[in-house]
Short mmCIF file of C-alpha atoms and ligand atoms in Angstrom, two decimals:
data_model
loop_
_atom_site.label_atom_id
_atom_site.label_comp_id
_atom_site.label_asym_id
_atom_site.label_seq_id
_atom_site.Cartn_x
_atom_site.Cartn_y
_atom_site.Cartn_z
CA UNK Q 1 -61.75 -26.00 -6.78
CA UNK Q 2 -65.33 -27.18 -6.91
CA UNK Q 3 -66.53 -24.10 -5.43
CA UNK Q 4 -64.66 -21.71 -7.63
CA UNK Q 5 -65.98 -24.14 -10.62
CA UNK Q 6 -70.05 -23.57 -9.05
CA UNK Q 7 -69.13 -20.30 -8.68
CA UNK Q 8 -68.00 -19.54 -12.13
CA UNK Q 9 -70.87 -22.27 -13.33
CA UNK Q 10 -73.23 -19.25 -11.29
CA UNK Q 11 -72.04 -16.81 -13.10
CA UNK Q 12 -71.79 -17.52 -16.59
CA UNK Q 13 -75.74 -17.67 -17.47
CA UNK Q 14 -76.10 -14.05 -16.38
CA UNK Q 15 -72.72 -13.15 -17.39
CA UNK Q 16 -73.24 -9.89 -15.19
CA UNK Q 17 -73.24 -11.22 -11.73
CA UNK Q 18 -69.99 -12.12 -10.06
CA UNK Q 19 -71.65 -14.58 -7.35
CA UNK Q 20 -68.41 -14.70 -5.03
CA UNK Q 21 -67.00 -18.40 -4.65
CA UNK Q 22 -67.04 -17.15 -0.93
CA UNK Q 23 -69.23 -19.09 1.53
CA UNK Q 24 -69.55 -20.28 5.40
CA UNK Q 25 -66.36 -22.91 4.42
CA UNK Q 26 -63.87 -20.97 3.18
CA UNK Q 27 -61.99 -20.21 6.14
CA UNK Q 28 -61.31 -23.78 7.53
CA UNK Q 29 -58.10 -26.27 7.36
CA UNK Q 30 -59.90 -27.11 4.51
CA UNK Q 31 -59.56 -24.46 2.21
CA UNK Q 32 -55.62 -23.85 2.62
CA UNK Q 33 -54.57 -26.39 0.14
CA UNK Q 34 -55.41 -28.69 -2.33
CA UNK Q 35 -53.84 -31.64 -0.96
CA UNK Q 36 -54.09 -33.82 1.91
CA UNK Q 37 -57.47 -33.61 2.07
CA UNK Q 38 -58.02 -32.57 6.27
CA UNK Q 39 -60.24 -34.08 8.01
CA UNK Q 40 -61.40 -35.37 11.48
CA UNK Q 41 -62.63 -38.11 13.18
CA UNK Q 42 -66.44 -37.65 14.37
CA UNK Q 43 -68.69 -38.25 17.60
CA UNK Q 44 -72.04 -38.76 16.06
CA UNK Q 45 -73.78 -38.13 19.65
CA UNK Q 46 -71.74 -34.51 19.37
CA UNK Q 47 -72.55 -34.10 15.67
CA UNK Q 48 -76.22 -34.64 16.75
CA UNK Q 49 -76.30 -32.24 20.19
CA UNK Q 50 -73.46 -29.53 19.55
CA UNK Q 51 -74.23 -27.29 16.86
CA UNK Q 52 -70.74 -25.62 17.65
CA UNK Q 53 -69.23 -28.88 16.66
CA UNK Q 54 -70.95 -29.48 14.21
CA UNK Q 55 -70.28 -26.12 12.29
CA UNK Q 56 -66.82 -26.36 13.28
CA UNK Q 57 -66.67 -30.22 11.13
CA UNK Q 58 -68.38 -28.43 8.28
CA UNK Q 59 -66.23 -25.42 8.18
CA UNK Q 60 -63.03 -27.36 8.91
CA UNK Q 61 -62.25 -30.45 6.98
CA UNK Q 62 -62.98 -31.94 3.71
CA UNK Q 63 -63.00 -35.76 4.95
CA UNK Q 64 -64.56 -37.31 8.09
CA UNK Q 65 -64.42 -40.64 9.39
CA UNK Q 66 -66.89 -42.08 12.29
CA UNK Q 67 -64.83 -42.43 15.45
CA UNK Q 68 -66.99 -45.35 16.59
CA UNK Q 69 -70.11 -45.68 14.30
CA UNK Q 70 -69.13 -47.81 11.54
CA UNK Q 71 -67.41 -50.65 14.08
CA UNK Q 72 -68.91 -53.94 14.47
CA UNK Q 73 -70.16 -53.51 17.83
CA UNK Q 74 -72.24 -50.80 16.52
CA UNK Q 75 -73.41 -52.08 13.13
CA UNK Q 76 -74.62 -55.76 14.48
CA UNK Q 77 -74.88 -55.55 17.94
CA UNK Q 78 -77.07 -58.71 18.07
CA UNK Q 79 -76.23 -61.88 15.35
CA UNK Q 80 -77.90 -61.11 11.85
CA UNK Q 81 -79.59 -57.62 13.18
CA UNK Q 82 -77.61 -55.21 11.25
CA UNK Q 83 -77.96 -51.39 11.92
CA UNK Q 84 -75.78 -48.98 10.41
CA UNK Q 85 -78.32 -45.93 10.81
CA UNK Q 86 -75.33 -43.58 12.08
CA UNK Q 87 -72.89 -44.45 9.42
CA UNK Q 88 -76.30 -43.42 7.35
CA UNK Q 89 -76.36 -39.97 9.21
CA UNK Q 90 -72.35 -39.36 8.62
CA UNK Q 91 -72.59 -39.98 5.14
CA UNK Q 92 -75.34 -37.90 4.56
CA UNK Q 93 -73.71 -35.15 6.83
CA UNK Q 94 -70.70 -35.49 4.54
CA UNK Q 95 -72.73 -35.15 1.41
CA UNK Q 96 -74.18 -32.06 1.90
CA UNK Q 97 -70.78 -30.28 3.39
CA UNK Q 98 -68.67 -31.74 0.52
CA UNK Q 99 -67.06 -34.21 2.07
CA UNK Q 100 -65.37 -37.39 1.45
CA UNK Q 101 -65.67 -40.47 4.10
CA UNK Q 102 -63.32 -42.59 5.51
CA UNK Q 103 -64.99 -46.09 6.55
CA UNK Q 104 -63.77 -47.29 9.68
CA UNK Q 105 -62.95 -50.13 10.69
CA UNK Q 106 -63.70 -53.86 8.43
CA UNK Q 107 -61.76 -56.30 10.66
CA UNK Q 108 -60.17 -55.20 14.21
CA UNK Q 109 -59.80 -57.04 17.20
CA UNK Q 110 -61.24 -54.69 19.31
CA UNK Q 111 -64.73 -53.14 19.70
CA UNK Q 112 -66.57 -56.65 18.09
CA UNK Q 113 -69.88 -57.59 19.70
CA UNK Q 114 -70.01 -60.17 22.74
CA UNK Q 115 -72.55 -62.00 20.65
CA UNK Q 116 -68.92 -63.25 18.91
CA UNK Q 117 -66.27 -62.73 21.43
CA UNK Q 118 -67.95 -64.99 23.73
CA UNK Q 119 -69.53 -66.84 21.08
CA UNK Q 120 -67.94 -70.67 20.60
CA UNK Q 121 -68.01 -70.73 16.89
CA UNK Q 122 -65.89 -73.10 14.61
CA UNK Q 123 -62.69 -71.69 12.72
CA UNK Q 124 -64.94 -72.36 9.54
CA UNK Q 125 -68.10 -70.70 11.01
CA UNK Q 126 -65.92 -67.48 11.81
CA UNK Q 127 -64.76 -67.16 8.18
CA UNK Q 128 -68.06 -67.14 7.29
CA UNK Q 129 -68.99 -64.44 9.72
CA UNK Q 130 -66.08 -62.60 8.81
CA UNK Q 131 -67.01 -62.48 5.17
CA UNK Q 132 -70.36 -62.01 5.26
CA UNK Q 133 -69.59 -58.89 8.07
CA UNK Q 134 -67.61 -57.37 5.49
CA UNK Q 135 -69.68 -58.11 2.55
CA UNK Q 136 -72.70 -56.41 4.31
CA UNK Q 137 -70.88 -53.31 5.57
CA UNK Q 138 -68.83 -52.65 2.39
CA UNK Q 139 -72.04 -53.35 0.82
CA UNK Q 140 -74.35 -51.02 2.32
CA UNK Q 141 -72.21 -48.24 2.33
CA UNK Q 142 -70.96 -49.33 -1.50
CA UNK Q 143 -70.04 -46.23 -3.76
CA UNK Q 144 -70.60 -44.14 -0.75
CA UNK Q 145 -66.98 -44.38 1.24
CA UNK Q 146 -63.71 -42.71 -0.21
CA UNK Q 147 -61.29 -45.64 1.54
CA UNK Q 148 -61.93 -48.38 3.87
CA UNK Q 149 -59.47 -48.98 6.97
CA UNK Q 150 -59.80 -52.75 5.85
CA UNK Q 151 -57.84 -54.15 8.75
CA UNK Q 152 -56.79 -52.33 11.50
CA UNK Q 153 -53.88 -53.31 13.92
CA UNK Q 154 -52.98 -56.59 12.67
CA UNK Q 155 -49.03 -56.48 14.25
CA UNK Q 156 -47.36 -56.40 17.25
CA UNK Q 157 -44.59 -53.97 18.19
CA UNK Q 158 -41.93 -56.50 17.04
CA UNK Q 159 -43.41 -56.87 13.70
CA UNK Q 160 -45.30 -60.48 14.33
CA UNK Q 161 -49.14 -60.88 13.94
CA UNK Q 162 -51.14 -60.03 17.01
CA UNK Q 163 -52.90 -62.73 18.33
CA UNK Q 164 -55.91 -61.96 17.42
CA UNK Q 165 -59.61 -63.96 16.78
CA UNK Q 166 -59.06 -63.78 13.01
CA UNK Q 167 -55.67 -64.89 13.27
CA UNK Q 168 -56.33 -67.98 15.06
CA UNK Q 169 -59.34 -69.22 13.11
CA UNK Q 170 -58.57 -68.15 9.47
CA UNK Q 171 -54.06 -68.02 9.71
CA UNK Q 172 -52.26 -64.85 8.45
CA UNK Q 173 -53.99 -64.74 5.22
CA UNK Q 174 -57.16 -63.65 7.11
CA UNK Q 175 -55.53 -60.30 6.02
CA UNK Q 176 -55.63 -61.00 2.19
CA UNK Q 177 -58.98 -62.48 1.94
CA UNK Q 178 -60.04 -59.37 4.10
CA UNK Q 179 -58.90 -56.71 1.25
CA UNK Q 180 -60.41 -59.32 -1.40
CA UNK Q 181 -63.92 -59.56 0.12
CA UNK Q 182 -64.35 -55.51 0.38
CA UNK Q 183 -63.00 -55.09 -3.01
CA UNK Q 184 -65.91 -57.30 -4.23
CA UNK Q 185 -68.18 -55.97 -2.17
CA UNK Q 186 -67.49 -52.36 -2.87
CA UNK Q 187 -65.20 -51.69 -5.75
CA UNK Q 188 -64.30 -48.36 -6.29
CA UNK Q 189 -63.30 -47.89 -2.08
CA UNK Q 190 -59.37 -47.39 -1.84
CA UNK Q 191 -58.35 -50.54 0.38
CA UNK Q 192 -56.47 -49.64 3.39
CA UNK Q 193 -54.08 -51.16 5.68
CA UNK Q 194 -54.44 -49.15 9.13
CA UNK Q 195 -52.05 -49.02 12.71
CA UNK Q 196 -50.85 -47.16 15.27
CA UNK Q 197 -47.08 -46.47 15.94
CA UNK Q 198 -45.99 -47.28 12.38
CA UNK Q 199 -44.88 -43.69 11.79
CA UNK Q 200 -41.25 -44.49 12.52
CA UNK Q 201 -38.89 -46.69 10.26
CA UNK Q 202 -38.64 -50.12 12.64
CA UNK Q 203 -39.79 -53.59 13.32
CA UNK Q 204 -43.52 -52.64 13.02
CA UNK Q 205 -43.71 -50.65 10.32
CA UNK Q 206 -40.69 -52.72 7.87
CA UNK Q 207 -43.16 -55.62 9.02
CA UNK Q 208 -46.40 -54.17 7.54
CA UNK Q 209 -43.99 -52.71 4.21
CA UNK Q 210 -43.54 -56.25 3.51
CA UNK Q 211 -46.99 -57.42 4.09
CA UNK Q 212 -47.96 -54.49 1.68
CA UNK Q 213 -45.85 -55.64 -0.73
CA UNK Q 214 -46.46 -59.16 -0.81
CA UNK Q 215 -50.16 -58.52 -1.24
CA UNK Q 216 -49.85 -56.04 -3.90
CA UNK Q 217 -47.39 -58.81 -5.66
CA UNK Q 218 -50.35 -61.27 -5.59
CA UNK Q 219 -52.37 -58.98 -7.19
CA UNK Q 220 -55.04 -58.73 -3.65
CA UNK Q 221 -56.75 -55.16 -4.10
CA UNK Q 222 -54.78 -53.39 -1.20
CA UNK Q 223 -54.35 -49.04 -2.50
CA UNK Q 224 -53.07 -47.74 0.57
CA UNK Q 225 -51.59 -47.98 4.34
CA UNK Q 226 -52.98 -45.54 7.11
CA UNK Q 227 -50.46 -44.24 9.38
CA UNK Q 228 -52.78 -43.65 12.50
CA UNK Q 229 -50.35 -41.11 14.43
CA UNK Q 230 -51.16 -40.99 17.99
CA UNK Q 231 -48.55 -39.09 19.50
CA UNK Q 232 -47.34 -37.67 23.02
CA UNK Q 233 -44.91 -34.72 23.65
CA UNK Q 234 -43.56 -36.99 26.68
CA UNK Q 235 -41.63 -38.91 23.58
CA UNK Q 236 -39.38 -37.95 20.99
CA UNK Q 237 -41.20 -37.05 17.60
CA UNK Q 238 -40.26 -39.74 15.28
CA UNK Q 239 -37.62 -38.50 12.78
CA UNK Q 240 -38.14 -41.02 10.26
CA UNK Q 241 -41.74 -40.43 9.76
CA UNK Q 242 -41.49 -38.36 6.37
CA UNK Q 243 -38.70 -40.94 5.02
CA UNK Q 244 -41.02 -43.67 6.23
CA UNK Q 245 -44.24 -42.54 4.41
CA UNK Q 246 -42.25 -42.17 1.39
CA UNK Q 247 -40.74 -45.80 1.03
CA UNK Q 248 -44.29 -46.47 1.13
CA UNK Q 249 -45.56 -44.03 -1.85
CA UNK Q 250 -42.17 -45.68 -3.35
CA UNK Q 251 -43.74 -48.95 -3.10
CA UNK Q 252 -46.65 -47.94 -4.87
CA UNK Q 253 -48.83 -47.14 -2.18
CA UNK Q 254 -51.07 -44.35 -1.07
CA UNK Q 255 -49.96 -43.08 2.20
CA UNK Q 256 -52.67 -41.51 4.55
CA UNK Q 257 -52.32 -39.77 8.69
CA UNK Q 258 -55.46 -41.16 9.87
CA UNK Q 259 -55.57 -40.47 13.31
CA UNK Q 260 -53.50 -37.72 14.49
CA UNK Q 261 -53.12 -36.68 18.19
CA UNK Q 262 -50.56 -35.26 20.32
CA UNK Q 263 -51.42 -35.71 23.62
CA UNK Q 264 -49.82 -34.54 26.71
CA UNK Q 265 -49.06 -35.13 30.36
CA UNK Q 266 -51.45 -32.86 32.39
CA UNK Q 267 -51.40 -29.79 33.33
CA UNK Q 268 -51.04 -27.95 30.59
CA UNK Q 269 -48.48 -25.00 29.85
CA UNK Q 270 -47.74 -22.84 27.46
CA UNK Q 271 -44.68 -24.42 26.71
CA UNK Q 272 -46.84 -27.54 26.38
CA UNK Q 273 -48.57 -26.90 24.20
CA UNK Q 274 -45.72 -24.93 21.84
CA UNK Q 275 -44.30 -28.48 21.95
CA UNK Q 276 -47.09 -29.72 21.00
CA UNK Q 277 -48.26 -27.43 17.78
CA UNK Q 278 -44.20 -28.84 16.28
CA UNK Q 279 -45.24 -32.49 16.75
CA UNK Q 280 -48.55 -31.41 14.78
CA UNK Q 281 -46.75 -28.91 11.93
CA UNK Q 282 -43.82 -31.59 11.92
CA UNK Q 283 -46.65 -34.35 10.99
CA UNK Q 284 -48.43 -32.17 8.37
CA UNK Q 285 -44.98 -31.08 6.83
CA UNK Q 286 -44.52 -34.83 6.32
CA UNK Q 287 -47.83 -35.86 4.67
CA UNK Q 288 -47.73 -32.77 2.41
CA UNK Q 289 -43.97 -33.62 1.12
CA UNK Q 290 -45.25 -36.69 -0.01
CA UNK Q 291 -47.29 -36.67 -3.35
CA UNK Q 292 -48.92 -40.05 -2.27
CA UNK Q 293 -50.05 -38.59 0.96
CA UNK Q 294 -54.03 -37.59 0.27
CA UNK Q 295 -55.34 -37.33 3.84
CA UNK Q 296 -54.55 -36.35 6.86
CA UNK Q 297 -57.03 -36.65 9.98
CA UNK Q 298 -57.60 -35.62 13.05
CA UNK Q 299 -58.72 -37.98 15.94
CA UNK Q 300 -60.95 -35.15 17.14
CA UNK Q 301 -60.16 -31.74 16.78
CA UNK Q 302 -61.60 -30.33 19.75
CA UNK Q 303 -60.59 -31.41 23.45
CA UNK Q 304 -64.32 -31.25 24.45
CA UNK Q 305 -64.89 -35.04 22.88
CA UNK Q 306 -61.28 -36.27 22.65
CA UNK Q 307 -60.82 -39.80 23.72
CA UNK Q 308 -57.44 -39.54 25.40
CA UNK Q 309 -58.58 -38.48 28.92
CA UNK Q 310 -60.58 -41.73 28.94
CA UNK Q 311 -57.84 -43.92 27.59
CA UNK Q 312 -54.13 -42.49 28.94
CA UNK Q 313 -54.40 -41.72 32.76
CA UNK Q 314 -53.63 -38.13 33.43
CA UNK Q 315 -53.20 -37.10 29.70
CA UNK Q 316 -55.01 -35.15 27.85
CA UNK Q 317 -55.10 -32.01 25.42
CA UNK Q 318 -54.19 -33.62 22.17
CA UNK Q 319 -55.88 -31.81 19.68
CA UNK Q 320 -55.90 -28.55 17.73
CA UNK Q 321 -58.94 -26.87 19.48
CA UNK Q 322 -59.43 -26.47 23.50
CA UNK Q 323 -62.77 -27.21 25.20
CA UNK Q 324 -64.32 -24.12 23.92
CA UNK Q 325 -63.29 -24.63 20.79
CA UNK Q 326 -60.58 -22.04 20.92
CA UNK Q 327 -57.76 -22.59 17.95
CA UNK Q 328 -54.12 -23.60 20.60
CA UNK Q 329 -51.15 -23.09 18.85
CA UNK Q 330 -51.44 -26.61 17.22
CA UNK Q 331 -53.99 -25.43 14.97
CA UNK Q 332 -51.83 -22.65 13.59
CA UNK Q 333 -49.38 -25.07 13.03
CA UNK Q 334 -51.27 -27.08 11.21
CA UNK Q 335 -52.77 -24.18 8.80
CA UNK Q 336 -49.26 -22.68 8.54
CA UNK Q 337 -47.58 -26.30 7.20
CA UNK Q 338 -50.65 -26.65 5.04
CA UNK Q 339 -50.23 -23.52 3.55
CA UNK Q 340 -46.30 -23.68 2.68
CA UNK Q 341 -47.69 -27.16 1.05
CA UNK Q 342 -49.70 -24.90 -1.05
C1 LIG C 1 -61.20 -45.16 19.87
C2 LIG C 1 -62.32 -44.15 20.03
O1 LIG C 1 -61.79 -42.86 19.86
C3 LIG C 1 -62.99 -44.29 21.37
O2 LIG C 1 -64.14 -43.45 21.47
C4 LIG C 1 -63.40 -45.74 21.61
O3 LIG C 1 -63.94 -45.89 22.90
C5 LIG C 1 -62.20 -46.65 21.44
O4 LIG C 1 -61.65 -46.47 20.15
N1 LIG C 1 -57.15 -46.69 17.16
C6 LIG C 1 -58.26 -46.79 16.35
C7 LIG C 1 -59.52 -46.13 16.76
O5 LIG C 1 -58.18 -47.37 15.25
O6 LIG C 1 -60.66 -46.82 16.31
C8 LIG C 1 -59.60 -45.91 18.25
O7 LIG C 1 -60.75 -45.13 18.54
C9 LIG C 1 -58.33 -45.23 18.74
C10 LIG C 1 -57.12 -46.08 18.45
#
């Protein structure tokens, strides 16, 4: 749409020129439909040495979020020194390829610096470091990110509040004040709630439905609910994922796949990975059924900087592209179910 509009914008002052809307992008996931926006998680050491990579981001998706960059670890590795240089470079990558971000991640209990995790702070003295974490993130990065993952994997599998560090210092309504604080500090960022194995109807995800709910009935700034979808052929595809992201929309929600992977037991076979391009086309069919549904991303598209060898012992091969960058059945999948969503 935007390039047909410069295109046509081209055109008109010499009215003689057709300047074709065609350029280096318009063969990517990107271009197939309107809606979800596509988009992939990045490796900012990649994006900086792989120009294969990096062409491949540009020519692929439409929305990018930093796979690591924009975590707490990263962004104030020591207490009070703040750095968020790479988030800098992402944004600016994103800028100039058209490209929407997705900030990730406010509050998580995972990836903080030791400087707090070993820290002995008071429950009042971590609310305050909490607040003014997000108020300086948000706020550096204000008017520049599409949606914030706000809080990422607050609940257990059986629908109760992991224990977490924010939980036990600031009680469950660490979660509300979370949304609140990034709303203030950047207000035109769609608020997310994000998690992991909330794409089937079930303790977790009727658990974080009603935490939705209730926050949106007290009137806390929450938009939308991230639905990270890390998946493995080894276990059924869950059925109730399309139904599921729609009693969200129904809710009044935005509904987003922010973290898609479908990774297998290795080797691989052909068979495999046939399995493996359904549980992709399956997830895309579901996002693009739902009107709500605006993005769905990739956890890395390419299995040259996936994180699932490092993470699941003797799995691997969970996204669209091989090591060389070769398209595996997945990604037709994926183009095929974007392109019946028109
Ligand atoms: C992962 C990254 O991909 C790894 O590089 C890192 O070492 C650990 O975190 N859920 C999330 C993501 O919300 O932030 C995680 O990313 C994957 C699971």
């Amino acid at each position: 749409m935007l390039r047909t509009l410069l295109a046509v914008l081209v055109a008109v002052p010499t009215m003689l020129v057709v300047v074709p809307a065609a350029t280096a992008n318009d063969h990517g996931l990107r271009d197939v439909a309107k809606r979800p926006l596509v988009g992939t998680a990045v490796d900012m050491s990649a994006l900086a040495n792989d120009p294969t990579y990096k062409a491949a981001i540009a020519r692929e998706f439409n929305t990018v979020t930093p796979e690591n960059v924009m975590k707490w670890e990263t962004v104030e590795p020591q207490q009070g020194l703040t750095d968020f240089s790479q988030g800098d470079a992402l944004v600016r990558f994103a800028r100039a390829n058209h490209q929407v971000v997705r900030g990730h991640t406010l509050v998580w209990h995972s990836q903080l610096p030791a400087w707090l995790t070993s820290g002995t702070f008071t429950n009042r003295e971590l609310e305050a470091i909490l607040r003014r974490h997000i108020f300086e993130e948000a706020g550096h990065f204000r008017g520049r990110i599409y949606a914030w993952d706000v809080v990422n994997e607050a609940f257990n599998e059986d629908g109760t509040l992991r224990d977490t560090i924010w939980l036990r210092a600031l009680g469950p309504d660490y979660i509300a004040k979370a949304f609140i604080w990034a709303h203030k500090a950047d207000p035109h960022a769609k608020l997310y709630y994000n998690d992991y194995n909330l794409e089937s109807i079930g303790p977790k995800s009727d658990a974080a439905l009603a935490l939705v709910r209730q926050l949106k009935a007290r009137h806390v700034p929450i938009d939308g609910v991230g639905f990270q979808g890390h998946l493995g052929i080894q276990y059924p595809y869950p059925d109730t994922f399309g139904d599921n992201l729609e009693r969200f929309a129904a809710a009044g929600f935005d509904v987003a796949i922010t973290e898609a992977d479908v990774r297998m037991v290795l080797p691989v076979t052909p068979e495999k990975l046939a399995t493996q391009a359904t549980y992709f086309g399956d997830m895309m069919r579901s996002c693009a059924a739902v009107r709500r549904c605006v993005t769905f991303t990739l956890w890395g598209f390419t299995d040259k900087y996936s994180w699932v060898p490092g993470f699941f012992a003797g799995e691997g091969a969970a996204t669209p592209l091989d090591e060389a960058f070769h398209p595996k059945p997945a990604y037709f999948a994926l183009r095929d179910a974007l392109a019946r969503a028109g």
